[in-house]
Amino acid sequence: MDKLRACIIGTGGIAHCHADGYVAQKDRVDLAACCDIDFEKAKRFAAEYGIPRVYASAAEMFAAEKLDIASVTTWNSAHKECTIAALDAGCDVICEKPMAMNAAEALEMRDAAVRNGKLLQIGFVRRFGDDAKTLMEMREAGRLGDVYFGEVKYLRRDGCPGGWFKDKAFAGGGPLIDLGVHIIDLARYLAGSPVPVSAYGVTYNNLGPNRAKGGASAWSAPDLKEHPFNVEDMASAMIKFDNGFSLVVSTSFNLNIPGDLVEVNVYGTKAGAHIGGETALYTDLGGSFINAELQGNSKFDFHGAFKNEMKGFVDAVLGVSPCIATADDGVYLMKIIDAIYRSAEIGDSVAID
Ligand SMILES: NC(=O)c1ccc[n+]([C@@H]2O[C@H](COP(=O)([O-])OP(=O)(O)OC[C@H]3O[C@@H](n4cnc5c(N)ncnc54)[C@H](O)[C@@H]3O)[C@@H](O)[C@H]2O)c1
């Protein structure tokens, strides 16, 4: 079998996880080219990974190269343009989360995949963690029963990544679109991928801009000149789904809490499942309540999950196994995010069609 010729569009932080994922599959993937609008950065990245061809734009790269697969790892506002360019150039694509700035862009991207008969996978890396895999196996074995309610939190006390992440024109929003997509998607996955029907949300921006001027921690570098802090610093919402499942989500870059917290809880008629510091099931047996902490490979490991995700992408491209984070999943998530932002704006619940 000829190796797949892979490229990376956007050679910043997360591109390293994609490159490592391809390098780990050397037997079936050649990392053939990369590009970044910051050409010097792309050159440094190429030197680090031994990538032979480097470009200053996706258009230049696709004009010069015949490539099979592409990673889109740019900031959010460039996902649509770069993904559609890669699909139109005949590539199967994995695009980082959030899929796009909004649902309208996400739909254009999905249409481009369909039009070209190509795969578009979305970077919902949490689906590829050992915790999610174990709980999904339990769900499929019927151990959770009907999953009808969930609560997810991705809260940072002082954790805006800075730079473009706080600038609406580049990011599309704050912690909801950046962190919230991971945990909303994971809960929806564990609930059997129901269709969202409505959302009621609130957003705040009380702490972020002040912290970004140089607050209690060094995380939010005072770089307000290049990128204003004009996204929310906290968002919360209730989302309802077509099968009766409902989900409460809270996310923050800045919040007066004792410490950071990431947890996903989904509650079923037979057991509740928890992902957090530990992975656990809560149920009852013979008249007693049981709290069972899962042992072995049942925890989330960031780099391990990325390796699994990139392997899953290549497996799906080669037809070894189906894609488990599809463009449709990405579109549903963007519809949810749009509805939450709109609901916060109008102060009422918003229907999702
Ligand atoms: N899955 C995860 O856990 C995870 C973690 C971090 C970031 N991300 C996502 O990955 C994406 C990138 O984040 P990052 O932290 O690596 O950002 P980054 O700023 O480090 O890198 C983004 C790069 O994209 C380049 N770029 C922008 N527009 C481009 C274009 N049109 N063509 C080519 N290059 C372009 C920029 O010059 C920059 O080098 C974001 O969508 C982010 O949400 C995902």
Short mmCIF file of C-alpha atoms and ligand atoms in Angstrom, two decimals:
data_model
loop_
_atom_site.label_atom_id
_atom_site.label_comp_id
_atom_site.label_asym_id
_atom_site.label_seq_id
_atom_site.Cartn_x
_atom_site.Cartn_y
_atom_site.Cartn_z
CA MET A 1 0.00 0.00 0.00
CA ASP A 2 1.23 3.51 -0.85
CA LYS A 3 1.56 5.70 2.20
CA LEU A 4 -0.93 8.52 2.67
CA ARG A 5 0.64 11.93 2.01
CA ALA A 6 -0.35 14.16 4.94
CA CYS A 7 -0.18 17.93 5.40
CA ILE A 8 -0.69 20.29 8.31
CA ILE A 9 -2.33 23.71 7.87
CA GLY A 10 -1.42 26.01 10.77
CA THR A 11 1.78 25.09 12.61
CA GLY A 12 1.06 26.46 16.11
CA GLY A 13 0.63 24.71 19.46
CA ILE A 14 -1.84 21.92 18.74
CA ALA A 15 -0.28 21.11 15.35
CA HIS A 16 2.45 19.31 17.31
CA CYS A 17 -0.11 16.80 18.61
CA HIS A 18 -1.26 16.13 15.03
CA ALA A 19 2.32 15.79 13.77
CA ASP A 20 3.20 13.40 16.63
CA GLY A 21 0.08 11.40 15.75
CA TYR A 22 1.22 11.05 12.12
CA VAL A 23 4.82 10.26 13.09
CA ALA A 24 3.48 7.43 15.27
CA GLN A 25 1.93 5.93 12.09
CA LYS A 26 5.04 6.13 9.90
CA ASP A 27 4.21 2.79 8.31
CA ARG A 28 1.14 4.24 6.60
CA VAL A 29 1.56 8.05 6.66
CA ASP A 30 4.20 10.41 5.21
CA LEU A 31 4.18 13.90 6.67
CA ALA A 32 4.75 15.53 3.27
CA ALA A 33 4.03 19.26 3.64
CA CYS A 34 2.93 22.02 5.99
CA CYS A 35 1.96 25.66 5.77
CA ASP A 36 1.33 28.67 7.96
CA ILE A 37 0.64 32.31 7.19
CA ASP A 38 3.60 32.86 9.53
CA PHE A 39 6.10 31.32 7.09
CA GLU A 40 9.06 31.44 9.51
CA LYS A 41 7.01 29.46 12.04
CA ALA A 42 6.11 26.90 9.37
CA LYS A 43 9.79 26.54 8.47
CA ARG A 44 10.75 25.89 12.10
CA PHE A 45 7.95 23.31 12.40
CA ALA A 46 9.04 21.58 9.19
CA ALA A 47 12.64 21.42 10.42
CA GLU A 48 11.52 19.87 13.72
CA TYR A 49 9.55 17.08 12.02
CA GLY A 50 11.66 16.66 8.88
CA ILE A 51 8.78 17.81 6.65
CA PRO A 52 10.26 18.29 3.16
CA ARG A 53 7.92 20.98 1.70
CA VAL A 54 6.84 24.23 3.40
CA TYR A 55 4.40 26.90 2.21
CA ALA A 56 3.01 30.27 3.31
CA SER A 57 -0.60 29.40 2.49
CA ALA A 58 -2.90 26.44 1.92
CA ALA A 59 -3.67 27.68 -1.61
CA GLU A 60 0.03 27.67 -2.54
CA MET A 61 0.50 24.23 -1.01
CA PHE A 62 -2.46 22.60 -2.80
CA ALA A 63 -1.44 24.21 -6.11
CA ALA A 64 1.98 22.56 -5.84
CA GLU A 65 1.28 19.21 -4.13
CA LYS A 66 -0.95 16.16 -4.50
CA LEU A 67 -1.90 15.33 -0.92
CA ASP A 68 -4.23 12.71 0.58
CA ILE A 69 -5.01 13.89 4.12
CA ALA A 70 -4.94 17.24 5.90
CA SER A 71 -4.98 18.50 9.49
CA VAL A 72 -6.56 21.93 9.93
CA THR A 73 -4.99 23.37 13.09
CA THR A 74 -5.39 27.10 12.52
CA TRP A 75 -7.21 29.53 14.80
CA ASN A 76 -10.98 29.09 14.63
CA SER A 77 -11.77 31.85 12.11
CA ALA A 78 -9.64 30.10 9.44
CA HIS A 79 -11.12 26.59 9.90
CA LYS A 80 -13.80 27.00 7.25
CA GLU A 81 -11.59 28.43 4.50
CA CYS A 82 -8.73 25.95 5.10
CA THR A 83 -10.98 22.89 5.47
CA ILE A 84 -12.89 23.63 2.26
CA ALA A 85 -9.61 24.29 0.40
CA ALA A 86 -8.28 20.90 1.56
CA LEU A 87 -11.50 19.05 0.69
CA ASP A 88 -11.66 20.70 -2.74
CA ALA A 89 -8.02 19.65 -3.29
CA GLY A 90 -9.12 16.02 -2.77
CA CYS A 91 -7.99 15.51 0.83
CA ASP A 92 -9.75 13.75 3.68
CA VAL A 93 -9.60 16.23 6.55
CA ILE A 94 -9.42 16.35 10.32
CA CYS A 95 -10.32 19.84 11.55
CA GLU A 96 -9.68 20.95 15.12
CA LYS A 97 -12.52 21.87 17.44
CA PRO A 98 -14.55 24.04 17.44
CA MET A 99 -15.53 23.00 13.92
CA ALA A 100 -16.14 26.63 12.93
CA MET A 101 -17.17 30.09 14.15
CA ASN A 102 -20.87 29.17 13.88
CA ALA A 103 -23.32 26.61 12.46
CA ALA A 104 -23.63 28.35 9.07
CA GLU A 105 -19.89 27.90 8.46
CA ALA A 106 -20.02 24.32 9.78
CA LEU A 107 -22.79 23.46 7.30
CA GLU A 108 -20.71 24.84 4.39
CA MET A 109 -17.81 22.65 5.50
CA ARG A 110 -19.99 19.54 5.77
CA ASP A 111 -21.44 20.26 2.31
CA ALA A 112 -17.92 20.56 0.87
CA ALA A 113 -17.07 17.11 2.29
CA VAL A 114 -20.22 15.60 0.79
CA ARG A 115 -19.65 17.36 -2.56
CA ASN A 116 -16.12 15.96 -2.78
CA GLY A 117 -16.97 12.52 -1.37
CA LYS A 118 -14.34 13.02 1.34
CA LEU A 119 -14.20 12.43 5.10
CA LEU A 120 -14.38 15.41 7.43
CA GLN A 121 -13.54 14.42 11.01
CA ILE A 122 -13.82 16.96 13.84
CA GLY A 123 -11.20 17.13 16.61
CA PHE A 124 -13.37 16.00 19.50
CA VAL A 125 -10.36 14.44 21.17
CA ARG A 126 -12.24 13.67 24.40
CA ARG A 127 -14.13 10.91 22.53
CA PHE A 128 -10.77 9.16 22.09
CA GLY A 129 -9.77 9.12 25.76
CA ASP A 130 -9.60 5.78 27.59
CA ASP A 131 -12.25 7.10 30.01
CA ALA A 132 -14.75 7.75 27.19
CA LYS A 133 -13.92 4.44 25.50
CA THR A 134 -14.53 2.45 28.69
CA LEU A 135 -17.78 4.24 29.51
CA MET A 136 -18.99 3.93 25.92
CA GLU A 137 -18.44 0.16 26.09
CA MET A 138 -20.49 0.11 29.31
CA ARG A 139 -23.22 2.19 27.70
CA GLU A 140 -23.34 -0.16 24.72
CA ALA A 141 -23.57 -3.15 27.06
CA GLY A 142 -26.65 -1.48 28.60
CA ARG A 143 -25.02 -0.83 31.99
CA LEU A 144 -26.11 2.83 32.17
CA GLY A 145 -29.72 2.21 31.09
CA ASP A 146 -31.42 5.23 29.51
CA VAL A 147 -29.25 8.30 29.98
CA TYR A 148 -31.63 11.17 30.72
CA PHE A 149 -29.67 13.92 32.49
CA GLY A 150 -26.12 15.24 32.48
CA GLU A 151 -23.99 17.91 34.13
CA VAL A 152 -20.67 19.03 32.68
CA LYS A 153 -18.18 21.60 33.90
CA TYR A 154 -14.97 22.99 32.43
CA LEU A 155 -14.09 25.75 34.85
CA ARG A 156 -10.85 27.67 35.08
CA ARG A 157 -10.20 30.12 37.89
CA ASP A 158 -7.78 32.18 35.79
CA GLY A 159 -7.20 30.33 32.54
CA CYS A 160 -7.79 32.33 29.40
CA PRO A 161 -5.13 31.04 26.99
CA GLY A 162 -4.50 34.68 25.97
CA GLY A 163 -3.65 35.81 22.42
CA TRP A 164 -6.42 35.29 19.86
CA PHE A 165 -8.45 33.00 22.19
CA LYS A 166 -10.03 36.11 23.82
CA ASP A 167 -10.65 37.94 20.52
CA LYS A 168 -14.12 37.23 19.11
CA ALA A 169 -13.05 37.88 15.50
CA PHE A 170 -10.55 34.98 15.68
CA ALA A 171 -12.16 32.66 18.27
CA GLY A 172 -15.91 33.18 17.77
CA GLY A 173 -16.44 33.24 21.54
CA GLY A 174 -14.81 32.46 24.89
CA PRO A 175 -14.76 29.38 27.13
CA LEU A 176 -18.08 28.08 25.77
CA ILE A 177 -16.78 27.64 22.21
CA ASP A 178 -13.23 26.78 23.32
CA LEU A 179 -13.73 24.45 26.30
CA GLY A 180 -17.48 23.84 26.30
CA VAL A 181 -17.47 22.04 22.94
CA HIS A 182 -15.28 19.25 24.39
CA ILE A 183 -17.56 18.42 27.31
CA ILE A 184 -20.93 19.07 25.64
CA ASP A 185 -19.84 16.77 22.83
CA LEU A 186 -18.63 14.07 25.22
CA ALA A 187 -21.88 14.10 27.22
CA ARG A 188 -23.93 14.00 24.00
CA TYR A 189 -21.80 11.04 22.79
CA LEU A 190 -22.30 9.14 26.07
CA ALA A 191 -26.04 9.91 25.91
CA GLY A 192 -26.30 8.15 22.53
CA SER A 193 -25.82 11.18 20.21
CA PRO A 194 -29.34 12.69 20.48
CA VAL A 195 -30.38 15.71 18.39
CA PRO A 196 -30.40 19.07 20.26
CA VAL A 197 -33.76 20.88 20.28
CA SER A 198 -33.32 23.96 22.49
CA ALA A 199 -30.94 25.85 24.75
CA TYR A 200 -31.27 28.44 27.51
CA GLY A 201 -28.01 30.15 28.34
CA VAL A 202 -26.27 32.99 30.13
CA THR A 203 -22.88 34.56 29.54
CA TYR A 204 -20.83 36.96 31.69
CA ASN A 205 -17.74 39.02 31.32
CA ASN A 206 -16.91 40.38 34.75
CA LEU A 207 -13.31 39.29 35.38
CA GLY A 208 -11.63 38.46 32.08
CA PRO A 209 -10.65 41.89 30.73
CA ASN A 210 -9.20 42.95 34.10
CA ARG A 211 -7.24 39.75 34.51
CA ALA A 212 -5.97 40.06 30.93
CA LYS A 213 -4.37 43.35 31.90
CA GLY A 214 -2.15 41.33 34.24
CA GLY A 215 -4.02 39.56 37.00
CA ALA A 216 -3.26 37.11 39.76
CA SER A 217 -1.65 34.55 37.46
CA ALA A 218 0.70 34.84 34.54
CA TRP A 219 -1.58 32.86 32.21
CA SER A 220 -3.41 35.84 30.72
CA ALA A 221 -0.48 37.77 29.30
CA PRO A 222 -1.19 41.51 29.02
CA ASP A 223 -1.44 41.47 25.24
CA LEU A 224 -4.61 43.51 24.84
CA LYS A 225 -3.18 45.70 22.08
CA GLU A 226 -3.07 42.94 19.50
CA HIS A 227 -6.19 41.11 20.72
CA PRO A 228 -8.94 42.69 22.85
CA PHE A 229 -10.71 40.59 25.49
CA ASN A 230 -14.18 40.81 23.98
CA VAL A 231 -15.49 37.25 24.53
CA GLU A 232 -17.41 35.98 27.58
CA ASP A 233 -15.30 34.84 30.53
CA MET A 234 -18.08 32.52 31.84
CA ALA A 235 -21.08 30.77 30.30
CA SER A 236 -23.73 28.38 31.58
CA ALA A 237 -26.69 26.74 29.86
CA MET A 238 -29.28 24.00 29.84
CA ILE A 239 -29.58 22.11 26.55
CA LYS A 240 -32.51 19.83 25.73
CA PHE A 241 -32.38 16.95 23.23
CA ASP A 242 -35.00 15.11 21.17
CA ASN A 243 -34.89 11.90 23.26
CA GLY A 244 -35.59 13.67 26.57
CA PHE A 245 -31.92 13.97 27.57
CA SER A 246 -31.06 17.34 29.12
CA LEU A 247 -27.63 18.71 29.91
CA VAL A 248 -26.41 21.51 32.16
CA VAL A 249 -23.05 23.00 31.17
CA SER A 250 -20.81 25.56 32.85
CA THR A 251 -17.52 26.86 31.46
CA SER A 252 -15.15 29.66 32.43
CA PHE A 253 -11.82 31.29 31.69
CA ASN A 254 -12.17 33.34 34.88
CA LEU A 255 -14.34 32.60 37.90
CA ASN A 256 -13.91 33.08 41.65
CA ILE A 257 -13.69 29.37 42.50
CA PRO A 258 -11.14 27.54 44.67
CA GLY A 259 -9.52 25.76 41.73
CA ASP A 260 -9.93 24.49 38.16
CA LEU A 261 -12.45 21.71 37.55
CA VAL A 262 -13.20 19.48 34.56
CA GLU A 263 -15.95 16.92 34.92
CA VAL A 264 -18.50 15.10 32.83
CA ASN A 265 -21.43 13.38 34.54
CA VAL A 266 -24.22 11.54 32.78
CA TYR A 267 -27.00 9.87 34.72
CA GLY A 268 -28.92 6.84 33.47
CA THR A 269 -31.76 4.67 34.77
CA LYS A 270 -29.29 1.90 35.70
CA ALA A 271 -26.14 3.89 36.63
CA GLY A 272 -24.56 7.32 36.63
CA ALA A 273 -21.16 7.76 34.99
CA HIS A 274 -18.51 10.24 36.09
CA ILE A 275 -15.37 11.46 34.38
CA GLY A 276 -13.22 13.78 36.45
CA GLY A 277 -10.28 13.14 38.75
CA GLU A 278 -11.36 9.52 38.54
CA THR A 279 -13.70 7.59 36.25
CA ALA A 280 -16.57 6.10 38.22
CA LEU A 281 -20.00 4.51 38.11
CA TYR A 282 -22.73 5.10 40.68
CA THR A 283 -25.46 2.48 40.95
CA ASP A 284 -27.24 0.20 43.40
CA LEU A 285 -26.99 -3.51 43.89
CA GLY A 286 -28.98 -5.78 46.20
CA GLY A 287 -30.42 -2.83 48.11
CA SER A 288 -27.08 -1.03 48.60
CA PHE A 289 -25.68 2.00 46.84
CA ILE A 290 -22.40 1.27 45.06
CA ASN A 291 -19.72 3.79 44.05
CA ALA A 292 -17.34 1.99 41.71
CA GLU A 293 -14.06 3.64 40.71
CA LEU A 294 -12.76 2.20 37.45
CA GLN A 295 -9.19 0.88 37.47
CA GLY A 296 -6.70 0.18 34.67
CA ASN A 297 -6.87 2.16 31.42
CA SER A 298 -9.86 4.29 32.29
CA LYS A 299 -8.42 7.81 32.69
CA PHE A 300 -7.99 10.69 30.30
CA ASP A 301 -4.42 11.15 29.11
CA PHE A 302 -4.07 14.14 26.74
CA HIS A 303 -1.25 12.82 24.55
CA GLY A 304 -2.61 9.26 24.55
CA ALA A 305 -6.03 10.53 23.45
CA PHE A 306 -4.44 12.54 20.61
CA LYS A 307 -2.56 9.48 19.39
CA ASN A 308 -5.84 7.50 19.45
CA GLU A 309 -7.63 10.32 17.63
CA MET A 310 -5.05 10.53 14.83
CA LYS A 311 -5.02 6.73 14.50
CA GLY A 312 -8.83 6.78 14.38
CA PHE A 313 -8.69 9.38 11.60
CA VAL A 314 -6.28 7.34 9.47
CA ASP A 315 -8.25 4.14 10.18
CA ALA A 316 -11.41 5.90 8.98
CA VAL A 317 -9.69 7.22 5.83
CA LEU A 318 -8.44 3.71 5.02
CA GLY A 319 -11.81 2.12 5.78
CA VAL A 320 -10.44 0.11 8.71
CA SER A 321 -13.13 1.46 11.07
CA PRO A 322 -15.82 4.14 10.94
CA CYS A 323 -15.15 7.75 11.95
CA ILE A 324 -16.50 8.40 15.48
CA ALA A 325 -16.38 12.23 15.40
CA THR A 326 -18.17 13.24 12.22
CA ALA A 327 -18.96 16.54 10.49
CA ASP A 328 -22.59 15.99 11.55
CA ASP A 329 -21.47 15.87 15.21
CA GLY A 330 -19.59 19.12 14.60
CA VAL A 331 -22.65 20.76 13.04
CA TYR A 332 -24.85 19.74 16.01
CA LEU A 333 -22.29 21.24 18.40
CA MET A 334 -22.12 24.51 16.49
CA LYS A 335 -25.94 24.70 16.49
CA ILE A 336 -25.88 24.28 20.28
CA ILE A 337 -23.18 26.96 20.70
CA ASP A 338 -25.07 29.40 18.44
CA ALA A 339 -28.29 28.80 20.40
CA ILE A 340 -26.61 29.38 23.78
CA TYR A 341 -25.04 32.67 22.64
CA ARG A 342 -28.33 33.80 21.10
CA SER A 343 -30.26 32.81 24.24
CA ALA A 344 -27.86 34.81 26.42
CA GLU A 345 -28.40 37.79 24.12
CA ILE A 346 -32.22 37.72 24.12
CA GLY A 347 -32.73 36.38 27.67
CA ASP A 348 -34.98 33.55 26.55
CA SER A 349 -34.70 29.95 25.43
CA VAL A 350 -33.84 29.35 21.76
CA ALA A 351 -35.12 26.52 19.57
CA ILE A 352 -32.57 24.56 17.54
CA ASP A 353 -33.66 23.28 14.12
N1 LIG B 1 -8.24 19.50 20.87
C1 LIG B 1 -7.69 20.24 21.81
O1 LIG B 1 -7.61 19.84 22.98
C2 LIG B 1 -7.16 21.58 21.44
C3 LIG B 1 -6.20 22.21 22.26
C4 LIG B 1 -5.72 23.45 21.86
C5 LIG B 1 -6.17 24.06 20.70
N2 LIG B 1 -7.12 23.43 19.94
C6 LIG B 1 -7.64 24.07 18.72
O2 LIG B 1 -6.61 24.06 17.74
C7 LIG B 1 -6.67 25.23 16.95
C8 LIG B 1 -5.31 25.94 17.02
O3 LIG B 1 -5.02 26.28 18.34
P1 LIG B 1 -3.49 26.57 18.78
O4 LIG B 1 -3.48 26.66 20.25
O5 LIG B 1 -2.59 25.61 18.11
O6 LIG B 1 -3.29 28.03 18.16
P2 LIG B 1 -1.94 28.72 17.69
O7 LIG B 1 -2.19 30.17 17.68
O8 LIG B 1 -0.79 28.20 18.50
O9 LIG B 1 -1.73 28.18 16.18
C9 LIG B 1 -2.57 28.55 15.13
C10 LIG B 1 -1.70 28.73 13.88
O10 LIG B 1 -2.56 28.85 12.74
C11 LIG B 1 -1.92 29.75 11.85
N3 LIG B 1 -2.90 30.22 10.85
C12 LIG B 1 -3.94 31.05 11.04
N4 LIG B 1 -4.64 31.23 9.92
C13 LIG B 1 -4.04 30.45 8.98
C14 LIG B 1 -4.31 30.18 7.61
N5 LIG B 1 -5.34 30.74 6.98
N6 LIG B 1 -3.48 29.34 6.95
C15 LIG B 1 -2.43 28.77 7.57
N7 LIG B 1 -2.12 28.98 8.87
C16 LIG B 1 -2.92 29.82 9.57
C17 LIG B 1 -1.37 30.84 12.75
O11 LIG B 1 -0.39 31.62 12.13
C18 LIG B 1 -0.83 30.01 13.92
O12 LIG B 1 0.51 29.65 13.72
C19 LIG B 1 -7.82 26.05 17.51
O13 LIG B 1 -8.98 25.83 16.73
C20 LIG B 1 -8.02 25.53 18.91
O14 LIG B 1 -9.35 25.64 19.38
C21 LIG B 1 -7.58 22.21 20.27
#
